[in-house]
Amino acid sequence: MTAETTNANSAESPTAPPRGGARPSERALAPDLARGLMLLFIVLSNTAFHLWAARHGPSGWQPVDGGRLDRAVQFTMITVLDLRIYPLFAFLFGYGMTQLFLRQQAAGTDERAAVRILRRRSLLLIVIGLLHSTLLMAGDIVAYYGLLSLALGRLFLRRGDRALKWWMWIGATVMAISAAQPIVTVLLQGDLGAVGDAGAEPGADAYAAGEESWLAAAGTRVVAGAFVTFVAAPASLIGGAYVIFLLGFWAARRGILEEPGQHLRLLRRTAVIGISVGWLGGLPAALAHVGAITVPDDAQSESGVLTALRDVTGNAAGLGYVAAVALFAHWWSRRQDRRGARAVEAVSAVGRRSLSCYLTHSLIFAPLLAAWGLGLGEHLTSATMALVAVGVWLVTVAGAYALERAGRRGPVEALLRRLMYRP
């Protein structure tokens, strides 16, 4: 269903008051399963900054110490997860936002009232995200995407497909040019280290996990959280990163994740090409990190050419992951033998309570690992930290599944809905 069709249908029917959130019968497997798996990827990707006593490499993120198993984990993180999960999150965020808007219109809600609900949701997410970054984790992404949704919802939610496609092409072009600049500079000068600064402050320091005082750590997190929300988010709009968000808009209008069987060719191509491009784009940085190839430190830094390559190809990987989950959901729905049904249901339950589970990660991690808490992050390595991360995610899976069986929403989702749909 396109935006134009939805607008026409709603115009023919009398205006109705805003309806509530999605009912259980309206939910599809693929989006919820993708969100549940996304939270596993996020918690794994965020492990590096909890290792506050580790020696970090030129990228300022992954540690460079540890044994063979630790190096294997670092290699996998760089290739598969780092800078690859944010595009996945952006796509699903835009997809869910459009689903909400279309449901409101299908129920006969006035278009302006539906937009007000989404605007209220964006503002609430900004508040929740800033509180999260101040109290527990500076790397919060909820406020970041709350601000993006506030801007992009106002600019594009009611626009037609033609306008969306034009702006997606513009965003993709700007992103390609931005990514090409350091690569072209390196090629012209014949020096991989011509771009980048390995002497810059490690990015992991912005999380202040090594601060022994919670108050001092909070001061650092306030600055980091404000920067991510009010500087990085607007910069991503200018830099074209909004294109993944708009792809979510476009896909939701076609119900691609609700009805993956009708889009198998697109999903297969996206999964194969996206994941291949994403992993190949992260491979040089991963090989350099573990010492398999010799690359100047500046090239591996956060502003270096290898990070630029990882960043731009990470968008392809994020879309590939979404497509792969949609293909699995389609295959699963057609199976007669439903072995593992409880596991699929439990991970989907996490996706239906993604915000509560996301915040729960920090509620467990921060006091357990930070220096101002129990300080266990000092004694962990990349491999053992990854095991802890999986364990924390499994805790949220068990909690979400219990809530699902009891017919209850996540606590943060319940609060958010109450504030969104207030009279």
GROMACS .gro file of C-alpha atoms in nm:
model
  423
    1MET     CA    1   0.000   0.000   0.000
    2THR     CA    2   0.145   0.337  -0.100
    3ALA     CA    3   0.113   0.662   0.089
    4GLU     CA    4  -0.109   0.802  -0.187
    5THR     CA    5  -0.352   0.507  -0.163
    6THR     CA    6  -0.366   0.535   0.213
    7ASN     CA    7  -0.433   0.909   0.194
    8ALA     CA    8  -0.713   0.852  -0.056
    9ASN     CA    9  -0.879   0.586   0.154
   10SER     CA   10  -0.861   0.794   0.468
   11ALA     CA   11  -1.000   1.098   0.287
   12GLU     CA   12  -1.312   0.902   0.190
   13SER     CA   13  -1.390   0.798   0.546
   14PRO     CA   14  -1.484   1.018   0.842
   15THR     CA   15  -1.203   1.122   1.069
   16ALA     CA   16  -1.160   0.895   1.371
   17PRO     CA   17  -0.976   0.961   1.695
   18PRO     CA   18  -0.620   0.825   1.714
   19ARG     CA   19  -0.611   0.452   1.774
   20GLY     CA   20  -0.367   0.279   2.008
   21GLY     CA   21  -0.054   0.084   1.921
   22ALA     CA   22  -0.024  -0.236   1.721
   23ARG     CA   23  -0.234  -0.527   1.840
   24PRO     CA   24  -0.077  -0.875   1.868
   25SER     CA   25  -0.274  -0.993   1.563
   26GLU     CA   26  -0.125  -0.710   1.355
   27ARG     CA   27   0.237  -0.796   1.423
   28ALA     CA   28   0.452  -0.979   1.167
   29LEU     CA   29   0.735  -1.216   1.251
   30ALA     CA   30   1.015  -1.063   1.041
   31PRO     CA   31   1.029  -0.711   1.195
   32ASP     CA   32   1.010  -0.841   1.553
   33LEU     CA   33   1.264  -1.116   1.491
   34ALA     CA   34   1.499  -0.866   1.324
   35ARG     CA   35   1.474  -0.631   1.623
   36GLY     CA   36   1.539  -0.916   1.866
   37LEU     CA   37   1.851  -1.027   1.679
   38MET     CA   38   1.957  -0.664   1.635
   39LEU     CA   39   1.977  -0.626   2.012
   40LEU     CA   40   2.215  -0.924   2.028
   41PHE     CA   41   2.432  -0.759   1.762
   42ILE     CA   42   2.420  -0.425   1.946
   43VAL     CA   43   2.517  -0.572   2.283
   44LEU     CA   44   2.808  -0.757   2.120
   45SER     CA   45   2.922  -0.451   1.926
   46ASN     CA   46   2.918  -0.241   2.244
   47THR     CA   47   3.142  -0.481   2.436
   48ALA     CA   48   3.466  -0.303   2.346
   49PHE     CA   49   3.406   0.015   2.549
   50HIS     CA   50   3.337  -0.189   2.864
   51LEU     CA   51   3.696  -0.317   2.849
   52TRP     CA   52   3.820   0.006   2.999
   53ALA     CA   53   4.157  -0.132   3.117
   54ALA     CA   54   4.246  -0.284   2.780
   55ARG     CA   55   4.497  -0.136   2.536
   56HIS     CA   56   4.310  -0.008   2.233
   57GLY     CA   57   4.435  -0.007   1.878
   58PRO     CA   58   4.464   0.282   1.631
   59SER     CA   59   4.090   0.269   1.564
   60GLY     CA   60   4.030   0.370   1.927
   61TRP     CA   61   3.768   0.099   1.966
   62GLN     CA   62   3.871  -0.267   1.963
   63PRO     CA   63   4.149  -0.377   2.204
   64VAL     CA   64   4.479  -0.501   2.064
   65ASP     CA   65   4.574  -0.732   2.351
   66GLY     CA   66   4.462  -1.085   2.438
   67GLY     CA   67   4.518  -1.437   2.311
   68ARG     CA   68   4.421  -1.609   1.989
   69LEU     CA   69   4.058  -1.645   2.088
   70ASP     CA   70   4.041  -1.275   2.173
   71ARG     CA   71   4.193  -1.186   1.836
   72ALA     CA   72   3.938  -1.407   1.664
   73VAL     CA   73   3.658  -1.223   1.843
   74GLN     CA   74   3.807  -0.884   1.751
   75PHE     CA   75   3.841  -0.992   1.388
   76THR     CA   76   3.478  -1.104   1.379
   77MET     CA   77   3.353  -0.787   1.545
   78ILE     CA   78   3.530  -0.562   1.295
   79THR     CA   79   3.420  -0.764   0.993
   80VAL     CA   80   3.063  -0.850   1.090
   81LEU     CA   81   2.934  -0.603   1.353
   82ASP     CA   82   3.120  -0.275   1.398
   83LEU     CA   83   2.955   0.003   1.192
   84ARG     CA   84   2.713  -0.255   1.052
   85ILE     CA   85   2.440  -0.254   1.318
   86TYR     CA   86   2.349   0.115   1.311
   87PRO     CA   87   2.218   0.090   0.951
   88LEU     CA   88   2.013  -0.213   1.057
   89PHE     CA   89   1.870  -0.008   1.346
   90ALA     CA   90   1.802   0.291   1.117
   91PHE     CA   91   1.613   0.081   0.864
   92LEU     CA   92   1.398  -0.088   1.128
   93PHE     CA   93   1.335   0.246   1.300
   94GLY     CA   94   1.211   0.404   0.978
   95TYR     CA   95   1.009   0.093   0.896
   96GLY     CA   96   0.835   0.089   1.233
   97MET     CA   97   0.767   0.460   1.220
   98THR     CA   98   0.591   0.424   0.884
   99GLN     CA   99   0.397   0.121   1.007
  100LEU     CA  100   0.262   0.329   1.293
  101PHE     CA  101   0.163   0.612   1.058
  102LEU     CA  102  -0.010   0.376   0.813
  103ARG     CA  103  -0.202   0.200   1.090
  104GLN     CA  104  -0.331   0.533   1.214
  105GLN     CA  105  -0.443   0.635   0.866
  106ALA     CA  106  -0.606   0.297   0.800
  107ALA     CA  107  -0.810   0.348   1.118
  108GLY     CA  108  -0.935   0.682   0.985
  109THR     CA  109  -0.718   0.901   1.207
  110ASP     CA  110  -0.666   1.253   1.080
  111GLU     CA  111  -0.328   1.286   0.912
  112ARG     CA  112  -0.221   1.573   1.132
  113ALA     CA  113  -0.320   1.382   1.445
  114ALA     CA  114  -0.111   1.085   1.329
  115VAL     CA  115   0.187   1.313   1.269
  116ARG     CA  116   0.145   1.465   1.615
  117ILE     CA  117   0.162   1.117   1.769
  118LEU     CA  118   0.485   1.046   1.584
  119ARG     CA  119   0.628   1.384   1.679
  120ARG     CA  120   0.544   1.317   2.044
  121ARG     CA  121   0.709   0.976   2.015
  122SER     CA  122   1.026   1.129   1.872
  123LEU     CA  123   1.049   1.386   2.150
  124LEU     CA  124   0.995   1.119   2.416
  125LEU     CA  125   1.270   0.905   2.263
  126ILE     CA  126   1.509   1.201   2.273
  127VAL     CA  127   1.436   1.247   2.642
  128ILE     CA  128   1.472   0.875   2.717
  129GLY     CA  129   1.795   0.855   2.519
  130LEU     CA  130   1.954   1.156   2.687
  131LEU     CA  131   1.864   1.020   3.030
  132HIS     CA  132   2.012   0.686   2.931
  133SER     CA  133   2.338   0.839   2.810
  134THR     CA  134   2.370   1.057   3.119
  135LEU     CA  135   2.294   0.790   3.376
  136LEU     CA  136   2.445   0.478   3.223
  137MET     CA  137   2.583   0.468   2.869
  138ALA     CA  138   2.720   0.752   2.657
  139GLY     CA  139   2.683   0.554   2.335
  140ASP     CA  140   2.303   0.574   2.341
  141ILE     CA  141   2.141   0.563   1.998
  142VAL     CA  142   1.778   0.618   2.102
  143ALA     CA  143   1.810   0.998   2.126
  144TYR     CA  144   2.011   1.003   1.801
  145TYR     CA  145   1.735   0.828   1.608
  146GLY     CA  146   1.468   1.017   1.797
  147LEU     CA  147   1.604   1.341   1.655
  148LEU     CA  148   1.639   1.189   1.308
  149SER     CA  149   1.281   1.066   1.319
  150LEU     CA  150   1.164   1.409   1.429
  151ALA     CA  151   1.327   1.572   1.128
  152LEU     CA  152   1.268   1.304   0.867
  153GLY     CA  153   0.911   1.238   0.977
  154ARG     CA  154   0.824   1.602   0.927
  155LEU     CA  155   1.001   1.622   0.591
  156PHE     CA  156   0.918   1.291   0.425
  157LEU     CA  157   0.647   1.088   0.597
  158ARG     CA  158   0.364   1.243   0.396
  159ARG     CA  159   0.557   1.269   0.072
  160GLY     CA  160   0.496   1.035  -0.218
  161ASP     CA  161   0.721   0.756  -0.340
  162ARG     CA  162   0.867   0.971  -0.617
  163ALA     CA  163   0.999   1.227  -0.370
  164LEU     CA  164   1.136   0.951  -0.147
  165LYS     CA  165   1.325   0.797  -0.437
  166TRP     CA  166   1.473   1.130  -0.542
  167TRP     CA  167   1.598   1.204  -0.191
  168MET     CA  168   1.729   0.851  -0.147
  169TRP     CA  169   1.937   0.890  -0.463
  170ILE     CA  170   2.060   1.228  -0.342
  171GLY     CA  171   2.155   1.083  -0.003
  172ALA     CA  172   2.328   0.783  -0.159
  173THR     CA  173   2.526   1.013  -0.388
  174VAL     CA  174   2.636   1.237  -0.102
  175MET     CA  175   2.739   0.933   0.104
  176ALA     CA  176   2.938   0.790  -0.187
  177ILE     CA  177   3.119   1.120  -0.244
  178SER     CA  178   3.199   1.156   0.127
  179ALA     CA  179   3.336   0.802   0.144
  180ALA     CA  180   3.530   0.842  -0.179
  181GLN     CA  181   3.721   1.152  -0.065
  182PRO     CA  182   3.968   0.978   0.170
  183ILE     CA  183   4.001   0.686  -0.073
  184VAL     CA  184   4.081   0.919  -0.364
  185THR     CA  185   4.331   1.110  -0.149
  186VAL     CA  186   4.508   0.785  -0.060
  187LEU     CA  187   4.517   0.674  -0.423
  188LEU     CA  188   4.651   1.008  -0.548
  189GLN     CA  189   4.925   1.023  -0.285
  190GLY     CA  190   5.002   0.652  -0.294
  191ASP     CA  191   5.005   0.635   0.085
  192LEU     CA  192   4.744   0.453   0.294
  193GLY     CA  193   4.835   0.674   0.588
  194ALA     CA  194   4.773   0.998   0.399
  195VAL     CA  195   4.435   1.030   0.577
  196GLY     CA  196   4.367   0.975   0.944
  197ASP     CA  197   4.509   1.048   1.288
  198ALA     CA  198   4.616   0.755   1.503
  199GLY     CA  199   4.712   0.995   1.781
  200ALA     CA  200   4.355   1.111   1.840
  201GLU     CA  201   4.185   1.036   2.168
  202PRO     CA  202   4.041   0.681   2.159
  203GLY     CA  203   3.670   0.683   2.093
  204ALA     CA  204   3.615   0.437   2.378
  205ASP     CA  205   3.726   0.707   2.625
  206ALA     CA  206   3.404   0.899   2.561
  207TYR     CA  207   3.215   0.626   2.747
  208ALA     CA  208   3.405   0.697   3.070
  209ALA     CA  209   3.379   0.335   3.185
  210GLY     CA  210   3.717   0.369   3.355
  211GLU     CA  211   3.613   0.658   3.580
  212GLU     CA  212   3.603   0.558   3.948
  213SER     CA  213   3.354   0.834   4.029
  214TRP     CA  214   3.002   0.795   3.891
  215LEU     CA  215   2.959   1.173   3.895
  216ALA     CA  216   3.277   1.231   3.693
  217ALA     CA  217   3.171   0.959   3.450
  218ALA     CA  218   2.827   1.118   3.419
  219GLY     CA  219   2.987   1.450   3.330
  220THR     CA  220   3.174   1.286   3.044
  221ARG     CA  221   2.864   1.098   2.933
  222VAL     CA  222   2.654   1.416   2.925
  223VAL     CA  223   2.896   1.573   2.680
  224ALA     CA  224   2.923   1.257   2.470
  225GLY     CA  225   2.547   1.204   2.464
  226ALA     CA  226   2.479   1.565   2.367
  227PHE     CA  227   2.738   1.544   2.090
  228VAL     CA  228   2.590   1.224   1.946
  229THR     CA  229   2.236   1.363   1.958
  230PHE     CA  230   2.275   1.728   1.862
  231VAL     CA  231   2.589   1.722   1.646
  232ALA     CA  232   2.629   1.375   1.497
  233ALA     CA  233   2.260   1.333   1.412
  234PRO     CA  234   2.228   1.662   1.217
  235ALA     CA  235   2.563   1.589   1.051
  236SER     CA  236   2.430   1.253   0.933
  237LEU     CA  237   2.139   1.434   0.768
  238ILE     CA  238   2.380   1.655   0.578
  239GLY     CA  239   2.607   1.359   0.501
  240GLY     CA  240   2.328   1.155   0.342
  241ALA     CA  241   2.305   0.882   0.606
  242TYR     CA  242   1.930   0.945   0.620
  243VAL     CA  243   1.897   0.730   0.306
  244ILE     CA  244   1.875   0.409   0.516
  245PHE     CA  245   1.594   0.566   0.720
  246LEU     CA  246   1.404   0.654   0.401
  247LEU     CA  247   1.456   0.302   0.269
  248GLY     CA  248   1.268   0.189   0.579
  249PHE     CA  249   0.985   0.428   0.487
  250TRP     CA  250   0.977   0.292   0.132
  251ALA     CA  251   0.988  -0.074   0.238
  252ALA     CA  252   0.713  -0.031   0.499
  253ARG     CA  253   0.478   0.118   0.240
  254ARG     CA  254   0.514  -0.206   0.045
  255GLY     CA  255   0.490  -0.435   0.347
  256ILE     CA  256   0.813  -0.608   0.250
  257LEU     CA  257   0.877  -0.749   0.597
  258GLU     CA  258   0.511  -0.836   0.657
  259GLU     CA  259   0.485  -1.028   0.330
  260PRO     CA  260   0.839  -1.140   0.242
  261GLY     CA  261   0.705  -1.416   0.015
  262GLN     CA  262   0.599  -1.150  -0.237
  263HIS     CA  263   0.947  -0.997  -0.249
  264LEU     CA  264   1.176  -1.300  -0.249
  265ARG     CA  265   1.389  -1.192  -0.545
  266LEU     CA  266   1.459  -0.850  -0.393
  267LEU     CA  267   1.531  -0.999  -0.050
  268ARG     CA  268   1.766  -1.265  -0.185
  269ARG     CA  269   1.967  -1.015  -0.385
  270THR     CA  270   1.982  -0.773  -0.095
  271ALA     CA  271   2.094  -1.042   0.148
  272VAL     CA  272   2.366  -1.188  -0.075
  273ILE     CA  273   2.502  -0.863  -0.215
  274GLY     CA  274   2.463  -0.660   0.105
  275ILE     CA  275   2.630  -0.906   0.340
  276SER     CA  276   2.908  -0.982   0.089
  277VAL     CA  277   2.987  -0.615   0.033
  278GLY     CA  278   2.967  -0.541   0.405
  279TRP     CA  279   3.200  -0.820   0.511
  280LEU     CA  280   3.449  -0.755   0.233
  281GLY     CA  281   3.451  -0.386   0.325
  282GLY     CA  282   3.540  -0.467   0.685
  283LEU     CA  283   3.797  -0.733   0.598
  284PRO     CA  284   4.101  -0.503   0.539
  285ALA     CA  285   4.056  -0.333   0.878
  286ALA     CA  286   4.010  -0.669   1.050
  287LEU     CA  287   4.323  -0.814   0.888
  288ALA     CA  288   4.523  -0.505   0.981
  289HIS     CA  289   4.398  -0.518   1.339
  290VAL     CA  290   4.516  -0.874   1.398
  291GLY     CA  291   4.847  -0.809   1.221
  292ALA     CA  292   4.781  -1.025   0.915
  293ILE     CA  293   4.866  -0.729   0.691
  294THR     CA  294   5.081  -0.425   0.759
  295VAL     CA  295   4.893  -0.096   0.735
  296PRO     CA  296   4.990   0.249   0.872
  297ASP     CA  297   4.822   0.330   1.202
  298ASP     CA  298   4.670   0.646   1.057
  299ALA     CA  299   4.484   0.436   0.798
  300GLN     CA  300   4.328   0.231   1.079
  301SER     CA  301   4.226   0.533   1.288
  302GLU     CA  302   3.867   0.654   1.323
  303SER     CA  303   3.924   0.911   1.048
  304GLY     CA  304   4.138   0.678   0.835
  305VAL     CA  305   4.066   0.523   0.498
  306LEU     CA  306   3.994   0.173   0.635
  307THR     CA  307   3.729   0.311   0.870
  308ALA     CA  308   3.575   0.508   0.585
  309LEU     CA  309   3.558   0.187   0.382
  310ARG     CA  310   3.400   0.001   0.674
  311ASP     CA  311   3.150   0.279   0.729
  312VAL     CA  312   3.011   0.302   0.377
  313THR     CA  313   2.998  -0.076   0.323
  314GLY     CA  314   2.835  -0.119   0.664
  315ASN     CA  315   2.514   0.023   0.519
  316ALA     CA  316   2.500  -0.263   0.270
  317ALA     CA  317   2.560  -0.517   0.547
  318GLY     CA  318   2.282  -0.374   0.765
  319LEU     CA  319   2.030  -0.403   0.481
  320GLY     CA  320   2.159  -0.751   0.404
  321TYR     CA  321   2.096  -0.861   0.760
  322VAL     CA  322   1.736  -0.736   0.747
  323ALA     CA  323   1.678  -0.920   0.419
  324ALA     CA  324   1.829  -1.241   0.559
  325VAL     CA  325   1.596  -1.231   0.860
  326ALA     CA  326   1.296  -1.170   0.633
  327LEU     CA  327   1.392  -1.472   0.422
  328PHE     CA  328   1.423  -1.683   0.735
  329ALA     CA  329   1.081  -1.565   0.855
  330HIS     CA  330   0.928  -1.662   0.521
  331TRP     CA  331   1.094  -2.006   0.530
  332TRP     CA  332   0.990  -2.055   0.891
  333SER     CA  333   0.627  -1.965   0.829
  334ARG     CA  334   0.607  -2.232   0.556
  335ARG     CA  335   0.754  -2.511   0.769
  336GLN     CA  336   0.526  -2.782   0.897
  337ASP     CA  337   0.780  -2.904   1.151
  338ARG     CA  338   0.827  -2.613   1.391
  339ARG     CA  339   1.130  -2.730   1.586
  340GLY     CA  340   1.277  -2.444   1.781
  341ALA     CA  341   0.947  -2.256   1.781
  342ARG     CA  342   0.996  -2.150   2.141
  343ALA     CA  343   1.335  -1.995   2.060
  344VAL     CA  344   1.194  -1.802   1.764
  345GLU     CA  345   0.902  -1.682   1.975
  346ALA     CA  346   1.135  -1.575   2.256
  347VAL     CA  347   1.364  -1.372   2.026
  348SER     CA  348   1.058  -1.213   1.864
  349ALA     CA  349   0.933  -1.124   2.212
  350VAL     CA  350   1.256  -0.929   2.261
  351GLY     CA  351   1.185  -0.744   1.937
  352ARG     CA  352   0.840  -0.649   2.062
  353ARG     CA  353   1.002  -0.505   2.375
  354SER     CA  354   1.320  -0.377   2.212
  355LEU     CA  355   1.343  -0.049   2.401
  356SER     CA  356   1.301  -0.211   2.744
  357CYS     CA  357   1.556  -0.480   2.658
  358TYR     CA  358   1.801  -0.226   2.516
  359LEU     CA  359   1.793  -0.021   2.835
  360THR     CA  360   1.818  -0.338   3.045
  361HIS     CA  361   2.156  -0.409   2.885
  362SER     CA  362   2.293  -0.092   3.039
  363LEU     CA  363   2.121  -0.149   3.372
  364ILE     CA  364   2.319  -0.472   3.400
  365PHE     CA  365   2.641  -0.375   3.226
  366ALA     CA  366   2.715  -0.036   3.378
  367PRO     CA  367   2.720  -0.117   3.752
  368LEU     CA  368   2.872  -0.457   3.687
  369LEU     CA  369   3.161  -0.357   3.459
  370ALA     CA  370   3.239   0.014   3.506
  371ALA     CA  371   3.515   0.126   3.742
  372TRP     CA  372   3.261   0.323   3.948
  373GLY     CA  373   3.067  -0.002   3.999
  374LEU     CA  374   3.207  -0.348   4.059
  375GLY     CA  375   3.476  -0.283   3.799
  376LEU     CA  376   3.471  -0.630   3.643
  377GLY     CA  377   3.547  -0.481   3.301
  378GLU     CA  378   3.909  -0.447   3.411
  379HIS     CA  379   3.951  -0.824   3.424
  380LEU     CA  380   3.771  -0.930   3.107
  381THR     CA  381   3.910  -0.986   2.760
  382SER     CA  382   3.740  -0.957   2.421
  383ALA     CA  383   3.633  -1.323   2.428
  384THR     CA  384   3.509  -1.333   2.787
  385MET     CA  385   3.335  -0.997   2.741
  386ALA     CA  386   3.152  -1.138   2.440
  387LEU     CA  387   3.032  -1.430   2.655
  388VAL     CA  388   2.906  -1.185   2.918
  389ALA     CA  389   2.726  -0.989   2.645
  390VAL     CA  390   2.551  -1.299   2.514
  391GLY     CA  391   2.456  -1.387   2.871
  392VAL     CA  392   2.303  -1.042   2.928
  393TRP     CA  393   2.108  -1.071   2.604
  394LEU     CA  394   1.980  -1.414   2.711
  395VAL     CA  395   1.860  -1.260   3.038
  396THR     CA  396   1.650  -1.013   2.836
  397VAL     CA  397   1.525  -1.298   2.615
  398ALA     CA  398   1.402  -1.486   2.922
  399GLY     CA  399   1.239  -1.172   3.065
  400ALA     CA  400   1.072  -1.078   2.736
  401TYR     CA  401   0.944  -1.432   2.687
  402ALA     CA  402   0.797  -1.435   3.037
  403LEU     CA  403   0.618  -1.106   2.966
  404GLU     CA  404   0.496  -1.247   2.635
  405ARG     CA  405   0.346  -1.551   2.804
  406ALA     CA  406   0.181  -1.323   3.059
  407GLY     CA  407   0.039  -1.100   2.784
  408ARG     CA  408   0.222  -0.790   2.909
  409ARG     CA  409   0.422  -0.527   2.726
  410GLY     CA  410   0.769  -0.417   2.821
  411PRO     CA  411   0.765  -0.153   3.098
  412VAL     CA  412   0.925   0.119   2.883
  413GLU     CA  413   0.697   0.040   2.589
  414ALA     CA  414   0.393   0.061   2.818
  415LEU     CA  415   0.505   0.401   2.949
  416LEU     CA  416   0.586   0.528   2.601
  417ARG     CA  417   0.246   0.427   2.467
  418ARG     CA  418   0.067   0.587   2.758
  419LEU     CA  419   0.244   0.917   2.688
  420MET     CA  420   0.209   0.891   2.310
  421TYR     CA  421  -0.161   0.816   2.299
  422ARG     CA  422  -0.272   1.036   2.586
  423PRO     CA  423  -0.616   1.199   2.537
   0.00000   0.00000   0.00000
